[in-house]
XYZ file of C-alpha atoms in Angstrom:
684
model
C 145.680 -1.220 -214.352
C 148.268 0.297 -216.713
C 149.977 3.234 -214.889
C 150.442 5.157 -218.207
C 146.674 5.160 -218.796
C 145.820 6.225 -215.253
C 144.495 9.743 -214.713
C 146.523 12.370 -212.882
C 144.012 12.378 -210.040
C 144.394 8.655 -209.424
C 148.177 8.790 -209.832
C 148.492 11.494 -207.179
C 146.010 9.710 -204.895
C 147.794 6.360 -205.270
C 151.274 7.810 -204.710
C 150.158 9.884 -201.717
C 148.264 6.933 -200.236
C 151.314 4.664 -200.542
C 153.539 7.289 -198.906
C 150.999 7.910 -196.136
C 150.599 4.175 -195.530
C 154.395 3.763 -195.393
C 154.669 6.561 -192.815
C 151.838 5.127 -190.681
C 153.313 1.611 -190.835
C 156.759 2.949 -189.888
C 155.365 4.860 -186.931
C 153.322 1.848 -185.792
C 156.319 -0.484 -186.092
C 158.520 1.903 -184.109
C 155.813 2.334 -181.474
C 155.189 -1.409 -181.139
C 158.928 -2.139 -180.948
C 159.446 0.485 -178.261
C 156.434 -0.779 -176.296
C 157.711 -4.362 -176.526
C 161.171 -3.293 -175.332
C 159.749 -1.340 -172.395
C 157.452 -4.267 -171.502
C 160.382 -6.707 -171.578
C 162.468 -4.419 -169.365
C 159.631 -4.001 -166.860
C 158.973 -7.747 -166.775
C 162.645 -8.520 -166.172
C 162.992 -5.933 -163.410
C 159.757 -6.988 -161.708
C 160.779 -10.664 -161.849
C 164.175 -9.906 -160.295
C 162.590 -7.781 -157.579
C 159.963 -10.431 -156.780
C 162.690 -13.072 -156.557
C 164.722 -10.918 -154.153
C 161.714 -10.236 -151.927
C 160.573 -13.872 -151.935
C 164.096 -15.115 -151.157
C 164.429 -12.614 -148.307
C 161.071 -13.698 -146.876
C 162.117 -17.343 -147.186
C 165.406 -16.522 -145.432
C 163.534 -14.792 -142.598
C 161.244 -17.806 -142.117
C 164.215 -20.178 -142.003
C 166.112 -17.904 -139.592
C 163.104 -17.666 -137.255
C 162.711 -21.459 -137.175
C 166.472 -21.868 -136.655
C 166.214 -19.567 -133.633
C 163.491 -21.805 -132.162
C 165.764 -24.814 -132.679
C 168.632 -23.012 -130.986
C 166.448 -22.335 -127.958
C 166.003 -26.102 -127.490
C 169.750 -26.419 -126.864
C 169.966 -23.147 -124.896
C 167.282 -24.322 -122.468
C 169.215 -27.521 -121.766
C 172.483 -25.592 -121.397
C 170.956 -23.234 -118.830
C 169.413 -26.225 -117.083
C 172.839 -27.912 -116.881
C 174.520 -24.745 -115.612
C 172.070 -24.612 -112.706
C 172.565 -28.313 -111.961
C 176.353 -27.956 -112.139
C 176.218 -25.171 -109.552
C 174.230 -27.389 -107.193
C 176.671 -30.297 -107.605
C 179.680 -28.093 -106.939
C 177.995 -26.683 -103.807
C 177.504 -30.220 -102.483
C 181.162 -31.002 -103.157
C 182.175 -27.800 -101.347
C 180.145 -28.865 -98.309
C 182.026 -32.182 -98.229
C 185.362 -30.407 -98.540
C 184.428 -28.215 -95.564
C 183.557 -31.310 -93.572
C 179.870 -30.599 -93.409
C 178.937 -33.950 -94.955
C 180.771 -37.231 -95.443
C 182.006 -38.632 -98.742
C 179.285 -41.282 -98.724
C 176.591 -38.697 -98.007
C 178.024 -36.552 -100.790
C 177.678 -39.354 -103.316
C 174.215 -40.220 -102.086
C 173.101 -36.600 -102.399
C 174.660 -36.312 -105.882
C 172.670 -39.355 -107.010
C 169.468 -37.990 -105.465
C 169.985 -34.478 -106.804
C 170.543 -35.841 -110.333
C 167.408 -38.004 -110.071
C 165.358 -35.002 -108.945
C 166.714 -32.875 -111.770
C 165.903 -35.560 -114.353
C 162.362 -35.937 -113.027
C 161.857 -32.212 -113.619
C 162.662 -32.719 -117.304
C 160.519 -35.637 -118.561
C 161.506 -34.900 -122.174
C 165.152 -35.845 -121.499
C 166.360 -39.350 -122.366
C 169.255 -39.385 -119.937
C 171.462 -37.442 -117.507
C 175.043 -38.179 -116.545
C 177.528 -36.839 -113.973
C 181.123 -38.078 -114.222
C 184.055 -36.795 -112.128
C 187.716 -37.217 -112.819
C 189.446 -39.885 -110.745
C 189.707 -38.793 -107.088
C 188.484 -35.323 -108.117
C 185.205 -35.616 -106.219
C 186.279 -36.422 -102.674
C 189.699 -38.045 -103.061
C 188.278 -41.353 -101.803
C 187.530 -43.314 -105.000
C 189.340 -46.368 -103.641
C 186.813 -46.626 -100.828
C 183.834 -46.867 -103.188
C 184.933 -49.516 -105.693
C 181.967 -51.234 -107.423
C 179.392 -49.488 -105.238
C 176.921 -48.998 -108.078
C 174.224 -47.754 -105.725
C 176.502 -44.753 -105.127
C 177.230 -44.495 -108.903
C 180.819 -45.705 -108.418
C 182.374 -48.030 -111.032
C 185.120 -50.616 -110.750
C 187.776 -47.931 -110.162
C 185.686 -46.102 -107.566
C 185.192 -43.131 -109.878
C 181.834 -41.360 -109.545
C 180.244 -42.064 -112.975
C 176.479 -41.649 -112.657
C 174.091 -42.169 -115.574
C 170.330 -41.878 -115.276
C 168.374 -43.165 -118.295
C 164.714 -42.212 -118.832
C 162.911 -44.110 -121.585
C 159.565 -42.677 -120.456
C 158.606 -39.890 -118.087
C 158.831 -41.075 -114.478
C 160.639 -44.345 -115.374
C 164.303 -43.530 -114.645
C 167.015 -46.170 -114.254
C 170.412 -45.628 -112.599
C 173.677 -47.191 -113.809
C 177.361 -46.613 -113.236
C 179.412 -45.963 -116.381
C 182.447 -48.180 -116.823
C 185.932 -46.891 -117.574
C 185.552 -48.233 -121.120
C 182.419 -46.137 -121.570
C 184.311 -43.075 -120.382
C 187.739 -43.418 -121.965
C 187.521 -45.899 -124.851
C 187.116 -44.493 -128.380
C 186.085 -47.090 -130.989
C 184.936 -44.577 -133.605
C 186.102 -44.660 -137.224
C 188.998 -42.368 -138.243
C 187.799 -38.900 -139.236
C 184.505 -39.171 -137.322
C 183.620 -37.786 -133.920
C 185.010 -39.717 -130.967
C 182.666 -42.233 -129.383
C 183.340 -40.739 -125.944
C 183.029 -37.161 -127.201
C 180.350 -36.546 -124.569
C 183.151 -36.746 -121.981
C 186.305 -35.980 -123.947
C 185.072 -32.738 -125.551
C 184.186 -30.753 -122.383
C 187.230 -32.064 -120.476
C 189.649 -31.073 -123.270
C 188.092 -27.723 -124.210
C 186.765 -26.716 -120.766
C 183.685 -25.470 -122.625
C 180.149 -26.639 -123.234
C 179.849 -29.116 -126.131
C 177.079 -30.411 -128.373
C 177.583 -33.981 -129.562
C 176.869 -34.898 -133.187
C 173.576 -36.783 -133.703
C 173.575 -40.520 -133.148
C 170.947 -43.256 -133.143
C 170.106 -45.284 -130.037
C 167.448 -47.952 -129.559
C 164.933 -46.822 -126.935
C 162.387 -49.513 -125.989
C 163.032 -51.290 -129.275
C 162.678 -48.170 -131.409
C 165.583 -46.329 -133.051
C 165.738 -42.769 -131.742
C 167.915 -39.975 -133.124
C 169.458 -38.055 -130.245
C 172.277 -35.741 -129.228
C 173.992 -34.728 -125.997
C 174.788 -31.414 -124.346
C 177.728 -31.611 -121.952
C 179.244 -29.008 -119.584
C 182.543 -29.189 -117.728
C 182.561 -29.005 -113.916
C 185.203 -26.416 -113.068
C 186.921 -25.860 -109.736
C 189.466 -23.019 -109.658
C 189.590 -23.048 -113.464
C 190.383 -26.770 -113.640
C 188.061 -29.420 -115.096
C 187.122 -31.907 -112.379
C 184.185 -33.583 -114.107
C 181.405 -33.472 -116.677
C 177.635 -33.095 -116.424
C 175.416 -33.638 -119.446
C 172.023 -34.655 -120.791
C 170.847 -36.825 -123.685
C 168.108 -35.129 -125.687
C 165.857 -36.515 -128.395
C 166.010 -34.661 -131.707
C 162.329 -35.348 -132.339
C 161.597 -31.736 -131.354
C 163.931 -30.467 -134.085
C 162.333 -32.878 -136.555
C 158.894 -31.579 -135.560
C 160.026 -27.960 -136.031
C 161.427 -28.903 -139.432
C 158.085 -30.418 -140.435
C 156.205 -27.348 -139.208
C 158.361 -25.062 -141.347
C 157.843 -27.320 -144.386
C 154.057 -27.231 -143.959
C 154.051 -23.448 -143.535
C 156.013 -22.745 -146.733
C 153.970 -22.742 -149.970
C 151.330 -25.172 -148.658
C 153.869 -27.917 -148.002
C 155.459 -27.836 -151.460
C 158.920 -26.830 -150.204
C 161.697 -29.177 -149.049
C 163.281 -28.510 -145.641
C 166.307 -30.266 -144.175
C 168.421 -29.924 -141.034
C 172.079 -30.998 -140.928
C 174.561 -31.022 -138.078
C 177.968 -29.357 -138.019
C 179.580 -32.361 -139.755
C 176.803 -32.685 -142.346
C 174.790 -35.461 -140.694
C 171.103 -35.396 -141.615
C 168.971 -34.583 -138.572
C 165.653 -34.077 -140.372
C 164.479 -34.010 -143.980
C 160.948 -33.268 -145.205
C 160.585 -33.303 -148.986
C 157.914 -31.434 -150.893
C 156.974 -31.102 -154.554
C 160.185 -29.461 -155.818
C 160.726 -29.880 -159.558
C 162.688 -27.908 -162.111
C 164.957 -24.963 -161.188
C 165.175 -24.442 -157.446
C 165.908 -21.609 -155.029
C 167.737 -22.541 -151.814
C 168.395 -20.605 -148.611
C 170.435 -21.701 -145.599
C 169.996 -20.567 -142.006
C 172.931 -21.493 -139.771
C 172.719 -21.459 -135.978
C 175.036 -22.501 -133.176
C 173.238 -24.881 -130.786
C 175.141 -23.293 -127.905
C 177.677 -20.509 -127.709
C 181.032 -21.570 -129.144
C 179.711 -24.717 -130.862
C 180.033 -25.335 -134.585
C 176.913 -24.242 -136.464
C 174.120 -26.513 -137.657
C 172.371 -25.643 -140.922
C 168.672 -25.432 -141.794
C 168.213 -25.761 -145.564
C 165.064 -24.740 -147.477
C 164.521 -25.570 -151.154
C 161.605 -24.187 -153.192
C 160.792 -24.508 -156.881
C 161.327 -21.174 -158.612
C 157.914 -21.504 -160.225
C 156.372 -21.262 -156.732
C 158.775 -18.548 -155.632
C 158.028 -16.394 -158.680
C 154.303 -17.188 -158.982
C 153.234 -13.543 -158.256
C 155.757 -12.301 -160.824
C 154.448 -14.772 -163.420
C 150.868 -13.609 -162.827
C 151.981 -9.982 -163.185
C 153.862 -10.873 -166.371
C 150.712 -12.461 -167.837
C 148.783 -9.268 -167.044
C 151.496 -7.214 -168.750
C 151.328 -9.424 -171.849
C 147.532 -9.136 -172.082
C 147.653 -5.354 -171.681
C 150.439 -5.119 -174.263
C 148.481 -7.168 -176.798
C 145.405 -5.012 -176.282
C 147.466 -1.830 -176.700
C 149.036 -3.217 -179.890
C 145.621 -3.983 -181.381
C 144.394 -0.510 -180.477
C 147.471 1.070 -182.075
C 146.960 -0.951 -185.254
C 143.273 -0.008 -185.380
C 143.937 3.689 -184.900
C 146.800 3.572 -187.395
C 144.601 1.930 -190.037
C 141.805 4.425 -189.372
C 144.206 7.370 -189.685
C 145.656 5.960 -192.917
C 142.167 5.498 -194.406
C 141.159 9.027 -193.378
C 144.363 10.418 -194.888
C 143.719 8.636 -198.204
C 140.165 10.015 -198.313
C 141.375 13.557 -197.618
C 144.088 13.179 -200.249
C 141.536 11.947 -202.810
C 139.271 14.914 -202.083
C 142.170 17.362 -202.434
C 143.298 15.727 -205.703
C 139.777 15.893 -207.097
C 139.539 19.603 -206.225
C 142.903 20.295 -207.861
C 142.164 18.429 -211.133
C 138.598 19.683 -211.597
C 139.676 22.824 -213.609
C 141.671 20.599 -215.989
C 138.591 18.492 -216.651
C 136.548 21.624 -217.277
C 139.054 22.898 -219.886
C 139.109 19.487 -221.566
C 135.296 19.407 -221.692
C 135.223 22.923 -223.152
C 137.718 22.006 -225.891
C 135.710 18.903 -226.723
C 132.623 21.105 -226.995
C 134.349 23.480 -229.450
C 135.818 20.691 -231.600
C 133.022 18.153 -231.588
C 130.046 20.460 -231.052
C 128.533 23.352 -232.967
C 131.601 25.657 -232.822
C 130.301 27.799 -229.944
C 133.046 30.371 -229.223
C 131.096 32.374 -226.678
C 131.618 30.044 -223.732
C 134.033 31.063 -220.966
C 135.436 29.140 -218.038
C 135.231 30.660 -214.554
C 138.474 32.072 -213.185
C 140.428 30.022 -210.585
C 142.641 31.285 -207.768
C 145.080 28.369 -208.030
C 148.162 29.287 -210.042
C 148.486 26.458 -212.590
C 144.753 25.722 -213.158
C 144.086 29.488 -213.247
C 146.711 30.056 -215.944
C 145.271 27.197 -218.019
C 141.729 28.588 -217.803
C 142.949 32.106 -218.538
C 144.889 30.892 -221.593
C 141.832 29.050 -222.888
C 139.666 32.153 -222.438
C 142.243 34.403 -224.176
C 142.405 31.935 -227.072
C 138.647 32.253 -227.587
C 138.872 36.005 -227.262
C 141.517 36.117 -230.038
C 139.487 33.835 -232.287
C 136.174 35.588 -231.807
C 137.074 39.009 -233.457
C 138.068 37.237 -236.680
C 134.658 35.638 -236.881
C 133.029 38.960 -235.998
C 134.723 40.558 -239.004
C 133.341 37.860 -241.307
C 129.890 37.980 -239.705
C 129.832 41.765 -239.164
C 126.294 42.194 -240.424
C 123.888 39.360 -239.902
C 125.585 37.668 -236.990
C 126.186 40.723 -234.797
C 122.753 40.787 -233.209
C 122.653 37.009 -232.873
C 126.107 37.023 -231.380
C 125.118 39.548 -228.736
C 122.018 37.568 -227.873
C 123.911 34.313 -227.773
C 126.665 35.835 -225.696
C 124.115 37.307 -223.290
C 122.413 33.920 -222.995
C 125.721 32.134 -222.436
C 126.808 34.621 -219.811
C 123.441 34.348 -218.097
C 123.618 30.560 -218.042
C 127.221 30.641 -216.791
C 126.381 33.111 -214.077
C 123.281 31.124 -213.193
C 125.374 27.961 -212.977
C 127.900 29.732 -210.784
C 125.137 30.974 -208.535
C 123.750 27.460 -208.140
C 127.242 26.222 -207.293
C 127.719 29.062 -204.863
C 124.375 28.320 -203.238
C 125.341 24.629 -202.845
C 128.695 25.541 -201.333
C 127.029 27.923 -198.893
C 124.639 25.110 -197.860
C 127.605 22.770 -197.283
C 129.450 25.451 -195.312
C 126.461 26.063 -193.043
C 126.075 22.307 -192.445
C 129.787 21.991 -191.620
C 129.586 24.935 -189.198
C 126.602 23.360 -187.432
C 128.534 20.074 -187.091
C 131.594 21.980 -185.879
C 129.466 23.726 -183.250
C 128.110 20.376 -182.058
C 131.666 19.014 -181.827
C 132.792 22.090 -179.887
C 129.888 21.644 -177.469
C 130.771 17.958 -177.006
C 134.400 18.905 -176.341
C 133.228 21.433 -173.747
C 131.091 18.743 -172.065
C 134.027 16.310 -172.007
C 136.290 19.039 -170.611
C 133.765 19.755 -167.863
C 133.539 16.012 -167.056
C 137.332 15.792 -166.971
C 137.511 18.826 -164.675
C 134.917 17.257 -162.349
C 136.851 13.942 -162.334
C 140.092 15.823 -161.615
C 138.402 17.654 -158.723
C 137.157 14.326 -157.335
C 140.673 12.867 -157.682
C 142.063 15.908 -155.883
C 139.624 15.438 -152.975
C 140.436 11.689 -152.778
C 144.159 12.466 -152.888
C 143.839 14.947 -150.033
C 141.799 12.429 -148.041
C 144.477 9.809 -148.701
C 147.165 12.239 -147.516
C 145.154 12.863 -144.332
C 144.887 9.098 -143.735
C 148.653 8.766 -144.289
C 149.220 11.561 -141.734
C 146.978 9.747 -139.225
C 148.831 6.467 -139.889
C 152.196 8.152 -139.466
C 151.066 9.719 -136.173
C 149.822 6.306 -134.956
C 153.128 4.631 -135.865
C 155.022 7.423 -134.053
C 152.904 6.870 -130.927
C 153.556 3.113 -131.241
C 157.309 3.834 -131.411
C 157.074 5.919 -128.213
C 155.196 3.077 -126.485
C 157.843 0.571 -127.633
C 160.572 2.844 -126.247
C 158.793 3.009 -122.864
C 158.279 -0.782 -122.878
C 161.997 -1.309 -123.577
C 162.818 0.779 -120.520
C 160.478 -1.300 -118.356
C 161.950 -4.582 -119.667
C 165.492 -3.357 -118.943
C 164.371 -2.387 -115.449
C 162.896 -5.904 -115.051
C 166.250 -7.430 -116.085
C 168.060 -5.230 -113.531
C 165.574 -6.346 -110.868
C 166.448 -9.972 -111.693
C 170.126 -9.207 -111.072
C 169.260 -7.578 -107.716
C 167.229 -10.659 -106.756
C 170.292 -12.820 -107.464
C 172.343 -10.624 -105.123
C 169.751 -11.054 -102.379
C 169.703 -14.823 -102.986
C 173.504 -14.907 -102.655
C 173.212 -13.239 -99.247
C 170.470 -15.679 -98.160
C 172.529 -18.668 -99.374
C 175.578 -17.427 -97.456
C 173.501 -16.982 -94.304
C 172.064 -20.498 -94.725
C 175.560 -21.981 -95.052
C 176.767 -20.133 -91.988
C 173.658 -21.190 -90.066
C 174.237 -24.796 -91.099
C 177.859 -24.582 -89.933
C 176.849 -23.032 -86.612
C 174.203 -25.730 -86.110
C 176.809 -28.410 -86.806
C 179.167 -26.895 -84.261
C 176.319 -26.706 -81.770
C 175.532 -30.385 -82.344
C 179.167 -31.287 -81.728
C 179.206 -29.314 -78.482
C 175.915 -30.933 -77.434
C 177.396 -34.363 -78.076
C 180.306 -33.503 -75.840
C 177.927 -32.398 -73.111
C 176.251 -35.815 -73.074
C 172.743 -36.136 -71.668
C 172.705 -32.528 -70.548
C 173.123 -31.286 -74.133
C 170.656 -33.697 -75.724
C 167.847 -31.144 -75.981
C 170.231 -28.597 -77.344
C 171.359 -31.155 -79.970
C 167.765 -31.665 -81.113
C 167.354 -27.916 -81.561
C 170.656 -27.700 -83.442
C 169.579 -30.512 -85.758
C 166.295 -28.707 -86.498
C 168.206 -25.498 -87.213
C 170.518 -27.341 -89.577
C 167.529 -28.903 -91.351
C 165.930 -25.473 -91.754
C 169.204 -24.072 -93.105
C 169.455 -26.898 -95.650
C 165.860 -26.316 -96.741
C 166.558 -22.594 -97.017
C 169.593 -23.263 -99.172
C 167.619 -25.678 -101.375
C 164.781 -23.147 -101.783
C 167.300 -20.444 -102.584
C 168.728 -22.618 -105.354
C 165.283 -23.216 -106.839
C 164.489 -19.488 -106.679
C 167.773 -18.776 -108.431
C 166.815 -21.184 -111.247
C 163.432 -19.473 -111.651
C 165.126 -16.056 -111.711
C 167.622 -17.254 -114.309
C 164.787 -18.497 -116.537
C 162.978 -15.197 -115.986
C 166.134 -13.290 -116.993
C 166.451 -15.436 -120.134
C 162.814 -14.796 -121.100
C 163.269 -11.084 -120.333
C 166.305 -10.956 -122.622
C 164.315 -12.657 -125.427
C 161.500 -10.153 -124.948
C 164.005 -7.278 -125.009
C 165.486 -8.515 -128.290
C 161.982 -8.914 -129.794
C 161.007 -5.392 -128.721
C 164.223 -3.968 -130.227
C 163.459 -5.741 -133.506
C 159.857 -4.426 -133.429
C 161.069 -0.879 -132.828
C 163.513 -1.124 -135.732
C 160.712 -2.355 -138.013
C 158.510 0.505 -136.766
C 161.186 3.026 -137.778
C 161.339 1.428 -141.242
C 157.521 1.652 -141.560
C 157.664 5.377 -140.662
C 160.251 5.968 -143.385
C 158.124 4.126 -145.968
C 155.038 6.146 -144.953
C 157.020 9.387 -145.339
C 158.073 8.362 -148.868
C 154.464 7.466 -149.719
C 153.292 10.815 -148.319
C 155.731 12.659 -150.627
C 154.412 10.669 -153.606
C 150.821 11.570 -152.679
C 151.784 15.265 -152.556
C 153.307 14.970 -156.055
C 150.080 13.330 -157.296
C 148.021 16.127 -155.707
C 150.052 18.790 -157.501
C 149.694 16.919 -160.803
C 145.903 16.689 -160.313
C 145.778 20.462 -159.648
C 147.650 21.071 -162.921
C 145.251 18.786 -164.833
C 142.244 20.536 -163.299
C 143.602 23.962 -164.313
C 144.288 22.765 -167.885
C 140.751 21.330 -168.154
C 139.320 24.681 -167.085
C 141.368 26.484 -169.758
C 140.216 23.966 -172.382
C 136.559 24.382 -171.357
C 136.867 28.190 -171.530
C 138.551 28.126 -174.954
C 135.977 25.639 -176.262
C 133.140 27.872 -175.080
C 134.628 30.879 -176.877
C 135.108 28.781 -180.017
C 131.465 27.681 -179.847
C 130.331 31.350 -179.694
C 132.457 32.279 -182.737
C 131.099 29.290 -184.697
C 127.515 30.305 -183.869
C 128.181 33.833 -185.112
C 129.768 32.553 -188.358
C 126.819 30.193 -188.906
C 124.421 33.117 -188.505
C 126.340 35.168 -191.095
C 126.428 32.218 -193.495
C 122.665 31.831 -193.130
C 122.261 35.445 -194.215
C 124.579 34.808 -197.188
C 122.492 31.763 -198.095
C 119.367 33.955 -198.239
C 121.072 36.507 -200.475
C 122.352 33.714 -202.742
C 118.822 32.316 -203.008
C 117.451 35.702 -204.114
C 120.268 36.128 -206.673
C 119.479 32.705 -208.096
C 115.847 33.709 -208.603
C 116.910 36.924 -210.381
C 119.269 34.960 -212.604
C 116.420 32.625 -213.551
C 114.426 35.682 -214.721
C 117.451 36.966 -216.646
C 117.871 33.572 -218.300
C 114.233 33.717 -219.469
C 114.807 37.138 -221.067
C 117.971 35.876 -222.795
C 116.089 32.976 -224.334
C 113.517 35.467 -225.702
C 116.289 37.506 -227.341
C 117.793 34.372 -228.814
C 114.443 33.495 -230.424
C 114.269 36.880 -232.107
C 117.725 36.389 -233.662
C 117.077 32.783 -234.729
C 116.393 33.709 -238.354
C 119.728 35.470 -238.678
C 121.585 32.592 -237.061
C 120.535 30.248 -239.859
C 122.988 31.972 -242.187
C 125.886 31.349 -239.804
C 124.922 27.866 -238.648
C 128.496 26.629 -238.762
C 129.819 29.173 -236.283
C 128.503 30.604 -233.074
C 130.251 33.800 -232.103
C-alpha cells in the first residue's frame, strides 16, 4: 500500500501500532534477559552449594570408615601393651629369684602361645629380647629352640598361625633379626625389630606380601618396645592380615552411589593396600581421609573418587526443573505481551476512528453541496474536540454566510419553501441525533452491566483470596507450633545427652578405681607368693618335719599365682572397657554437638515461619480492603446503570416525538413544493 494514499486514520493506527509493538517487544526482551540472568545465577549458586554439601558428606563417610580402620590397629596395640606388661612381670619374678631362667623362658613361650590362641585372626606373634637382656644367661640356652633360643642363646620367639588353633613355634635367627636386605630408599627388612628398638615407640610396618598356605597374603606388623627403666630390652609384636582393611574398603565402595565410586587405601609410603574401582568416567571429585594406625605413626590415606555427574545429580535435576519453569514463564510472557499489543492496537484504532469521524462528516457534507442539489440548509452537529469542532464550526459559518445571499435573490417565492425545508432538515438532523443518542445510551447501559459483572467477579476472587490467606495463616501457625514442639523435644534430648555424658564419665572413673584395686590385689599376690616361697625353703630345711608345711606353702603359692593371673585378665577386660567407654564418650559428645546445631537450625526456621505469618496477615488485610472497595464500586455501578436506564426511557420518548415532528415537516414541504419548482437549482 502506498503511504501517501493511506487515510489519516490508518496512518495514525499504523504508526501507533508500530510504536506500541516496539515498546512491548522491548519490555519482553528486557524481562526475558533479566529472567535468564537470574536463572543462570541461581543455577550456578545451587550447583556450587550442592557440590560443597556432597563433598562434605563424602568426606564424612571416608573419615568414618578411616576411623574403623584405625581401630583395627588400636585394638592390636592395646592387646600388645597388655601382653608386654605380663612378659615384663615374668622377667621381674626371675630377677627377684622367684623363678629360674629356664622356667622364665618356658613361661614366656607358654604365655605367648596363650595370647595368640586368644586372637585367632592374627597370623603371627613374636617376642625378641636384646642379647642377655632377658636373664643374662643367653650362653646357657644356645640352640634350645624349644625355649625359643637361637644359635646365640638370644630369646627370639615367633609363633605363626596360618589357621585358628594351628600355631607353630620357631626361633628367629640373628639374620632374621639384624640383617637388612631391602632396596635403598625402601623400608628396612627388619623394620619390625629395628623401628621399635631405635625409636622406643610403637611402630606399624609397611604392608608386605607373604605366602600363607600357598596363597599370597597382604599383611602388616604392629611392634612395641619392651622397656625397663626407660631402656629398650626387647620387642613384642604381631603380624596382622590386611584383609579386614580390604573388606572395609569394599564396604565403603558399595555404600557410595550404589557401588559406582572408586575407593583406595594407601600406606604411609604410598603402597596400595586396597583398591576397589567403580564406574568413574569424566570429571571426578576426590576426597582423602588420613588416619594414623597408632599414635605417633605416619598416616595412611583412604582415597574416594566419584564422577561429578553422580555427585551433582540432585543439582542437575534441579537445574532441569529450573529450565522447564523458565521456558514456561517465557512462553507466558510472550503470550501476554502479544495479547496486550493486540489489545492496544484495537484501542488505538477505535480512538483514531472516533477522532477522524468529524472530518469524514465534513467531507461528506461538502460532497453533498457540490455534487448534489445545492442544499444549503444542512448543518453538522457541534463537536467538543478542538480541531474537529473548529472545522465543523467553520463549515457551518460558511453556509450561514452563503445562505443570506440566496435569500435576497429568492426573497419572495422561496421564503416559505426555505422555512419548510429548513424545518424538515432540522427535524431530520435532530431525529438522527436522537437515534444516535439512544444507541449510545444502550451501549453505555450494556457496558455498565458488564462492568458490574466484572466488579462482582473481582469481589468473589478477593473473597477466595482472603479465605486462602486465612487458611495459609492457620497452617503457618500450626507449623510454628510443630516447630516449637520439635525444638522442645530437641532441648530435652540435649539434656538427656548431658546426663548420659556424666554417667559415662563416672563409668570411666570407676574403671580407673578398679585398676587401683587390681594393683593392690596384684601386690598382695606377689607378696603372698614370696612368703610361700620362703615358707617352702624353711620347710625344706626342716626335713621330714616340715614336709606338710611345704605342701601347704606350695598350695598357697599356686593360689597366689592364679590370683595374679586372674588379676591380669581382669585388668585386660577393664582396659578394653575403658577403651569402649572412651569411644562412647566421644560419640555422645559428637551427638550433643550435632543436637546443638539442629536447635540453631530450628530457631532460624522458626524465625522464617514468623516472617511468613506476618506476610500472610498483610495479604489477608489487603484482600479485605480490595473486597470492600470492590463492593462499594459494584453499588455505584448499579446506581449509574439505574440512572442510565431512566435516560434511555426519556430518549425513547423523545425519539417518538421527533418522528411525529418529522411527519409534520414533510407535510409542510409538500405544501411548498409548487414554489420550489421555480428555485430548483438552489435549496436555501
